[in-house]
CSV table of C-alpha atoms in Angstrom, one decimal:
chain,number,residue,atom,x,y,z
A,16,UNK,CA,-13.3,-18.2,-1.8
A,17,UNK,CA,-11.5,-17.2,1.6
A,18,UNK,CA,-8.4,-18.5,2.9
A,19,UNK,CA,-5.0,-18.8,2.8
A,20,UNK,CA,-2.6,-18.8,-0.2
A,21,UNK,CA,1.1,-19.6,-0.4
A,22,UNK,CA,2.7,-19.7,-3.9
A,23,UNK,CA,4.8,-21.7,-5.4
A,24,UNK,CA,4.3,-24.9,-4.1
A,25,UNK,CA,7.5,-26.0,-4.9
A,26,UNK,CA,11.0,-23.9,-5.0
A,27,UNK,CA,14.4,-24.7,-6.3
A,28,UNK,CA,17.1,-22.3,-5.7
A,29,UNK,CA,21.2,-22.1,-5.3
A,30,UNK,CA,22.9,-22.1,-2.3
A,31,UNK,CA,23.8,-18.4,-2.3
A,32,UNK,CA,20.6,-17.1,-3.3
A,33,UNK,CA,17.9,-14.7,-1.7
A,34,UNK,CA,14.3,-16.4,-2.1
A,35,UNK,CA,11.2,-14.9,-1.3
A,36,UNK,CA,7.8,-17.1,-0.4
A,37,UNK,CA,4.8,-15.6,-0.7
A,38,UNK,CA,1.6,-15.6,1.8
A,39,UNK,CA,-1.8,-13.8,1.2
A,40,UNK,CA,-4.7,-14.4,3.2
A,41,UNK,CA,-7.8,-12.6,2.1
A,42,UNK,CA,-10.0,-13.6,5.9
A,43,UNK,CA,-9.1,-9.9,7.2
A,44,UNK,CA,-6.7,-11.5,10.2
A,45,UNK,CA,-5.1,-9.4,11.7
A,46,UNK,CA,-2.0,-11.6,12.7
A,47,UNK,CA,0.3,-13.1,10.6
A,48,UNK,CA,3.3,-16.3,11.4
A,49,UNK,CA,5.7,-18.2,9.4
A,50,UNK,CA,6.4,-21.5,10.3
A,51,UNK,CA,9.2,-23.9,9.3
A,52,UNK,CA,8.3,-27.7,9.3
A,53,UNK,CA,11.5,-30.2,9.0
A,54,UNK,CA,10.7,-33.5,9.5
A,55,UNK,CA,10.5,-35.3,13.2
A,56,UNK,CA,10.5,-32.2,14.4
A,57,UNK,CA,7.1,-29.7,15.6
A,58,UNK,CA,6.6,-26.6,13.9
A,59,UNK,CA,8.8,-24.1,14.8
A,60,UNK,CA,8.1,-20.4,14.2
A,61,UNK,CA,10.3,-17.9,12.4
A,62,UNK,CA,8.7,-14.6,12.3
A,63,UNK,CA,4.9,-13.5,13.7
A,64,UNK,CA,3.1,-10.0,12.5
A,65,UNK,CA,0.4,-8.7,15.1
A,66,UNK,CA,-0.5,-5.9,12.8
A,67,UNK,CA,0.7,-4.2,9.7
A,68,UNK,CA,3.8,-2.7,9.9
A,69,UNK,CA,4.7,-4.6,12.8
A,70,UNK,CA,6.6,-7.9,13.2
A,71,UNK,CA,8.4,-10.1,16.2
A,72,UNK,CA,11.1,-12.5,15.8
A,73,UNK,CA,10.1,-15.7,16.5
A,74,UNK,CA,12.2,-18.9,17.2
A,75,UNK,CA,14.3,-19.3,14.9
A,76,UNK,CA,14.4,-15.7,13.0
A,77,UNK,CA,18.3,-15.8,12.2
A,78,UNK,CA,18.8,-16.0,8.4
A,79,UNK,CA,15.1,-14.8,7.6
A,80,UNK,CA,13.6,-11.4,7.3
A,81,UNK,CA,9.9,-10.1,6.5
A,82,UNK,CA,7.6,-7.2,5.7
A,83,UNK,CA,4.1,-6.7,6.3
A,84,UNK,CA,3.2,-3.5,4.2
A,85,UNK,CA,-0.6,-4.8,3.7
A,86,UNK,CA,-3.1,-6.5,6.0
A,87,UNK,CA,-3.2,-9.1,3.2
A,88,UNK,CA,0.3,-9.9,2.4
A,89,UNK,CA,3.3,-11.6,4.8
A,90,UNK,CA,6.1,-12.1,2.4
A,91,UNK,CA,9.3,-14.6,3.7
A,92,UNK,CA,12.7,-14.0,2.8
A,93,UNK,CA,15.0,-16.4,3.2
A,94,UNK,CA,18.5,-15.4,2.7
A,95,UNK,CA,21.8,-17.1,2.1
A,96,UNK,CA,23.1,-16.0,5.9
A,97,UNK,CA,20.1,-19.1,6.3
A,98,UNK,CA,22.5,-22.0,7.1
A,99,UNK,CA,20.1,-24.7,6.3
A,100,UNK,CA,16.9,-23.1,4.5
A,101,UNK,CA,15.8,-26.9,2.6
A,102,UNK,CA,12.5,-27.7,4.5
A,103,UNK,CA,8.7,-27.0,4.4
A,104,UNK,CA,7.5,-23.7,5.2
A,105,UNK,CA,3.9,-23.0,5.7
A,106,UNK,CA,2.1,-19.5,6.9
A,107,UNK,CA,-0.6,-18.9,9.1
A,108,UNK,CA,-3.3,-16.2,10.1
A,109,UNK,CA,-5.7,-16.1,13.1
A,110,UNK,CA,-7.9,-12.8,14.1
A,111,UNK,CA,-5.7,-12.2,16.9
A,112,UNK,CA,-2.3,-13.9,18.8
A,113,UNK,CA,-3.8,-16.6,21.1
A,114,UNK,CA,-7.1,-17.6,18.8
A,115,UNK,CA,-7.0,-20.1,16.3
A,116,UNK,CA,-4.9,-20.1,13.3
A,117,UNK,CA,-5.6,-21.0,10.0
A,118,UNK,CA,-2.7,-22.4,7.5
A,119,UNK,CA,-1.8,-22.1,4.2
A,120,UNK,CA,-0.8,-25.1,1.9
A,121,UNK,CA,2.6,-24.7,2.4
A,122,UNK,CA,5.7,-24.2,0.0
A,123,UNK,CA,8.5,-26.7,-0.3
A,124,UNK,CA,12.1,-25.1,-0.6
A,125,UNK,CA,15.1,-27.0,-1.5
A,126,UNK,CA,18.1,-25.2,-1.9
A,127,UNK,CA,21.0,-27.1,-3.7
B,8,UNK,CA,11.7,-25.9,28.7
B,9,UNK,CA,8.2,-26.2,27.1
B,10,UNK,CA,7.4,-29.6,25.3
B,11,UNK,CA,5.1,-31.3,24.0
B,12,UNK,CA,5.9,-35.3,22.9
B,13,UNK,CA,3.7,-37.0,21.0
B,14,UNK,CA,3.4,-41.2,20.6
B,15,UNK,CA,3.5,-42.8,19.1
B,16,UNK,CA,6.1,-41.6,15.8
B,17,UNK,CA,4.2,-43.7,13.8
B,18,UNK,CA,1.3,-46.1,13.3
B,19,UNK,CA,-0.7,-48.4,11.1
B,20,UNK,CA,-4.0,-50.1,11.4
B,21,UNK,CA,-6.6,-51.3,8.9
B,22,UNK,CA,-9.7,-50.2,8.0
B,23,UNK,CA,-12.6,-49.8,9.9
B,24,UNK,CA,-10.3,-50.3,13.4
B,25,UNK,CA,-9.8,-47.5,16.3
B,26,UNK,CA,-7.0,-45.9,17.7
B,27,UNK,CA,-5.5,-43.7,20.1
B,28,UNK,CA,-2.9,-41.2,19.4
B,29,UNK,CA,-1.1,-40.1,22.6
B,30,UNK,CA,0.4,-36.4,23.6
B,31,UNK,CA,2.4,-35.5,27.0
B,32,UNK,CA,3.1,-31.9,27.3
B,33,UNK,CA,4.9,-29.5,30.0
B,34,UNK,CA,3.7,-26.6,29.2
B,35,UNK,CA,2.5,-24.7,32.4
B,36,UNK,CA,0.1,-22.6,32.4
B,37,UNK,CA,-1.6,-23.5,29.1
B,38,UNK,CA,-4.4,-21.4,27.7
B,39,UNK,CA,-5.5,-24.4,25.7
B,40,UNK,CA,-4.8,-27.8,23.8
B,41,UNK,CA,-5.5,-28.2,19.9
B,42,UNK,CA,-5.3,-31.4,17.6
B,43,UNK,CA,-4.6,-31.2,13.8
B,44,UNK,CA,-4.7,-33.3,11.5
B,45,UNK,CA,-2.1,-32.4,8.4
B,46,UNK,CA,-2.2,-34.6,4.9
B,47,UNK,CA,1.3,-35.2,3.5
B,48,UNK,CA,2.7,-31.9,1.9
B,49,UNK,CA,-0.5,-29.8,3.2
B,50,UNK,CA,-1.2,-27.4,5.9
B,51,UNK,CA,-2.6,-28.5,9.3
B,52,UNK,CA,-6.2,-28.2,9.9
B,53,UNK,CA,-7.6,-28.3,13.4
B,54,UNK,CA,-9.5,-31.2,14.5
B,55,UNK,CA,-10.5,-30.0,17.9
B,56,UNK,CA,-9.3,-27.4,20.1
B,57,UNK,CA,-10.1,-27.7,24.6
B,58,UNK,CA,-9.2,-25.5,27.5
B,59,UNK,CA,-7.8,-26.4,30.8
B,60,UNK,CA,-11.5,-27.1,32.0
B,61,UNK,CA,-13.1,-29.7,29.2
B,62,UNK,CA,-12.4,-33.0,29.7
B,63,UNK,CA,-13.1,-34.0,26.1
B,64,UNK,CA,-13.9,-32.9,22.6
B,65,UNK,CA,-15.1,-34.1,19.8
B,66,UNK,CA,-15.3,-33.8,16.2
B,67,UNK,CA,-17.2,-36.6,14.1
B,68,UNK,CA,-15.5,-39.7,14.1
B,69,UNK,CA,-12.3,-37.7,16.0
B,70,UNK,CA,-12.7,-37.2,20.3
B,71,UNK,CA,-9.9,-35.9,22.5
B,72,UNK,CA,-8.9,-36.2,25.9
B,73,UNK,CA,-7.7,-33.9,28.0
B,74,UNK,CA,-6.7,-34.5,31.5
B,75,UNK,CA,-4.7,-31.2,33.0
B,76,UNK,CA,-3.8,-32.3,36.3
B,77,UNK,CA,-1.5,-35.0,34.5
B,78,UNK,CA,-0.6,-33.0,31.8
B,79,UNK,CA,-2.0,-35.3,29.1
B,80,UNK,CA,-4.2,-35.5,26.1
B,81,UNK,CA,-5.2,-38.5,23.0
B,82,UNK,CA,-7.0,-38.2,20.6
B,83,UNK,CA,-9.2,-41.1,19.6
B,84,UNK,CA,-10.2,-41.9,16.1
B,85,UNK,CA,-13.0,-44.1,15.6
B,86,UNK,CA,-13.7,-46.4,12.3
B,87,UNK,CA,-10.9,-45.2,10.7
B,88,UNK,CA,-11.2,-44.6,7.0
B,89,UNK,CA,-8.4,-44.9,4.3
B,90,UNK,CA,-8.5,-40.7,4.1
B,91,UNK,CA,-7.1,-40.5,8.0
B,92,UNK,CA,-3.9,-41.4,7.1
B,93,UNK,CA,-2.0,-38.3,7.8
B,94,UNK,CA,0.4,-36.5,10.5
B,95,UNK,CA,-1.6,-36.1,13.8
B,96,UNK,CA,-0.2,-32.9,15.6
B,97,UNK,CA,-0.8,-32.2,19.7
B,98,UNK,CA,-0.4,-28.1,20.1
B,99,UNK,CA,-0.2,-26.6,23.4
B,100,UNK,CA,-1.3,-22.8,24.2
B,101,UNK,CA,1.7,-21.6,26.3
B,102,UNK,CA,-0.9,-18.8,28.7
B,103,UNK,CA,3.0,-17.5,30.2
B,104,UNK,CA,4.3,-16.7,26.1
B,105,UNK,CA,1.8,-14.7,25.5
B,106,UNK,CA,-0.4,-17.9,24.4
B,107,UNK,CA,2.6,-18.9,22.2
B,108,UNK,CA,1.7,-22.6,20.1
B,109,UNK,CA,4.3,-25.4,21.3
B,110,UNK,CA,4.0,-28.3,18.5
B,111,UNK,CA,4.3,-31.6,18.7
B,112,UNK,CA,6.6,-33.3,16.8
B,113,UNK,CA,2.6,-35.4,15.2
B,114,UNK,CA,2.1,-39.4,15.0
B,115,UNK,CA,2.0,-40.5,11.1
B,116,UNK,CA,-1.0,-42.5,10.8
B,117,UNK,CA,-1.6,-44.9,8.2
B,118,UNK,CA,-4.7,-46.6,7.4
B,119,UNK,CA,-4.7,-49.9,4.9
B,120,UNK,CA,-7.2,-51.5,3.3
């Protein structure tokens, strides 16, 4: 069953906290993104990986930081330098930058 | 700046009726022009994606528009059915970004019964 996976769903943490999201993908793309979704507002995008080992601040990168060790796997930290890290955050993957990407279910953070 | 406004914020019709969803971008050059449709707490999944040549698109019950000379595009839903109702979202290729996505802030379509 390909796709996109993005665990939890749901996330509680303390202001103060690191958190860490979790993305897999198992549809051999080669580029990964991180969205954040708050609402009225588009998507915007945090962090984008062209290939393993490699990643590109995106919009909005200040407060976040990520690692792409495997092809597979696109982990998001969200740290307490993040001012404002409540909101939803969903991940994406597309064969190449420019082609059509393919999301994940998204995870809810609320920070408290 | 690169934008892309959607209208309008928010809509609801009843069963069975049409409508048209609206999107106004500025991004110049644009490699191409996506619609997705995303359920409440879901990821967005693409409806129908045009370049700067097609004129229209479509997908079932789903067609959109695209007119690049004024820099607009709707997408039309036809019979709507109760399992429409969702966010609506107009993303624009930006060619000059490296064919970086511009969202759209999406239309929140409800359909009643």
């Amino acid at each position: 069953d390909g796709g996109i996976t993005q665990s939890p769903k749901y996330l509680f943490r303390k202001e103060g906290q690191n958190v860490t999201l979790s993305c897999e993908q198992n549809l051999n793309h080669d580029a990964m993104y991180w969205y954040r979704q708050d609402p009225g507002q588009g998507l915007r995008l945090i962090y984008y990986s062209q290939i393993v080992n490699d990643f590109q601040k995106g919009d909005i990168a200040e407060g976040y930081s990520v690692s792409r060790e495997k092809k597979e796997s696109f982990p998001l930290t969200v740290t307490s330098a993040q001012k404002n890290p409540t909101a939803f955050y969903l991940c994406a993957s597309s064969m190449g930058v420019g082609v059509e990407q393919y999301f994940g279910p998204g995870t809810r953070l609320t920070v408290t | 700046k690169n934008q892309v406004e959607q209208s309008p914020q928010s809509l609801i019709i009843l069963e069975g009726k049409n409508c048209t969803l609206q999107c106004n971008y500025t991004v110049s050059p644009f490699s191409n022009l996506r619609w997705y449709k995303q359920d409440t707490g879901r990821g967005p999944v693409s409806l129908t994606i045009m370049t700067f040549s097609e004129n229209t698109k479509s997908n079932g019950r789903y067609t959109a528009t695209l007119d690049a000379d004024t820099k607009q595009s709707s997408l039309h839903i036809t019979a709507s059915q109760l399992s429409d109702s969702a966010s609506y979202i107009c993303v624009v290729s930006a060619r000059e970004y490296g064919n970086k996505l511009v969202f759209g802030a999406g239309t929140i379509l409800r359909v009643k019964s």
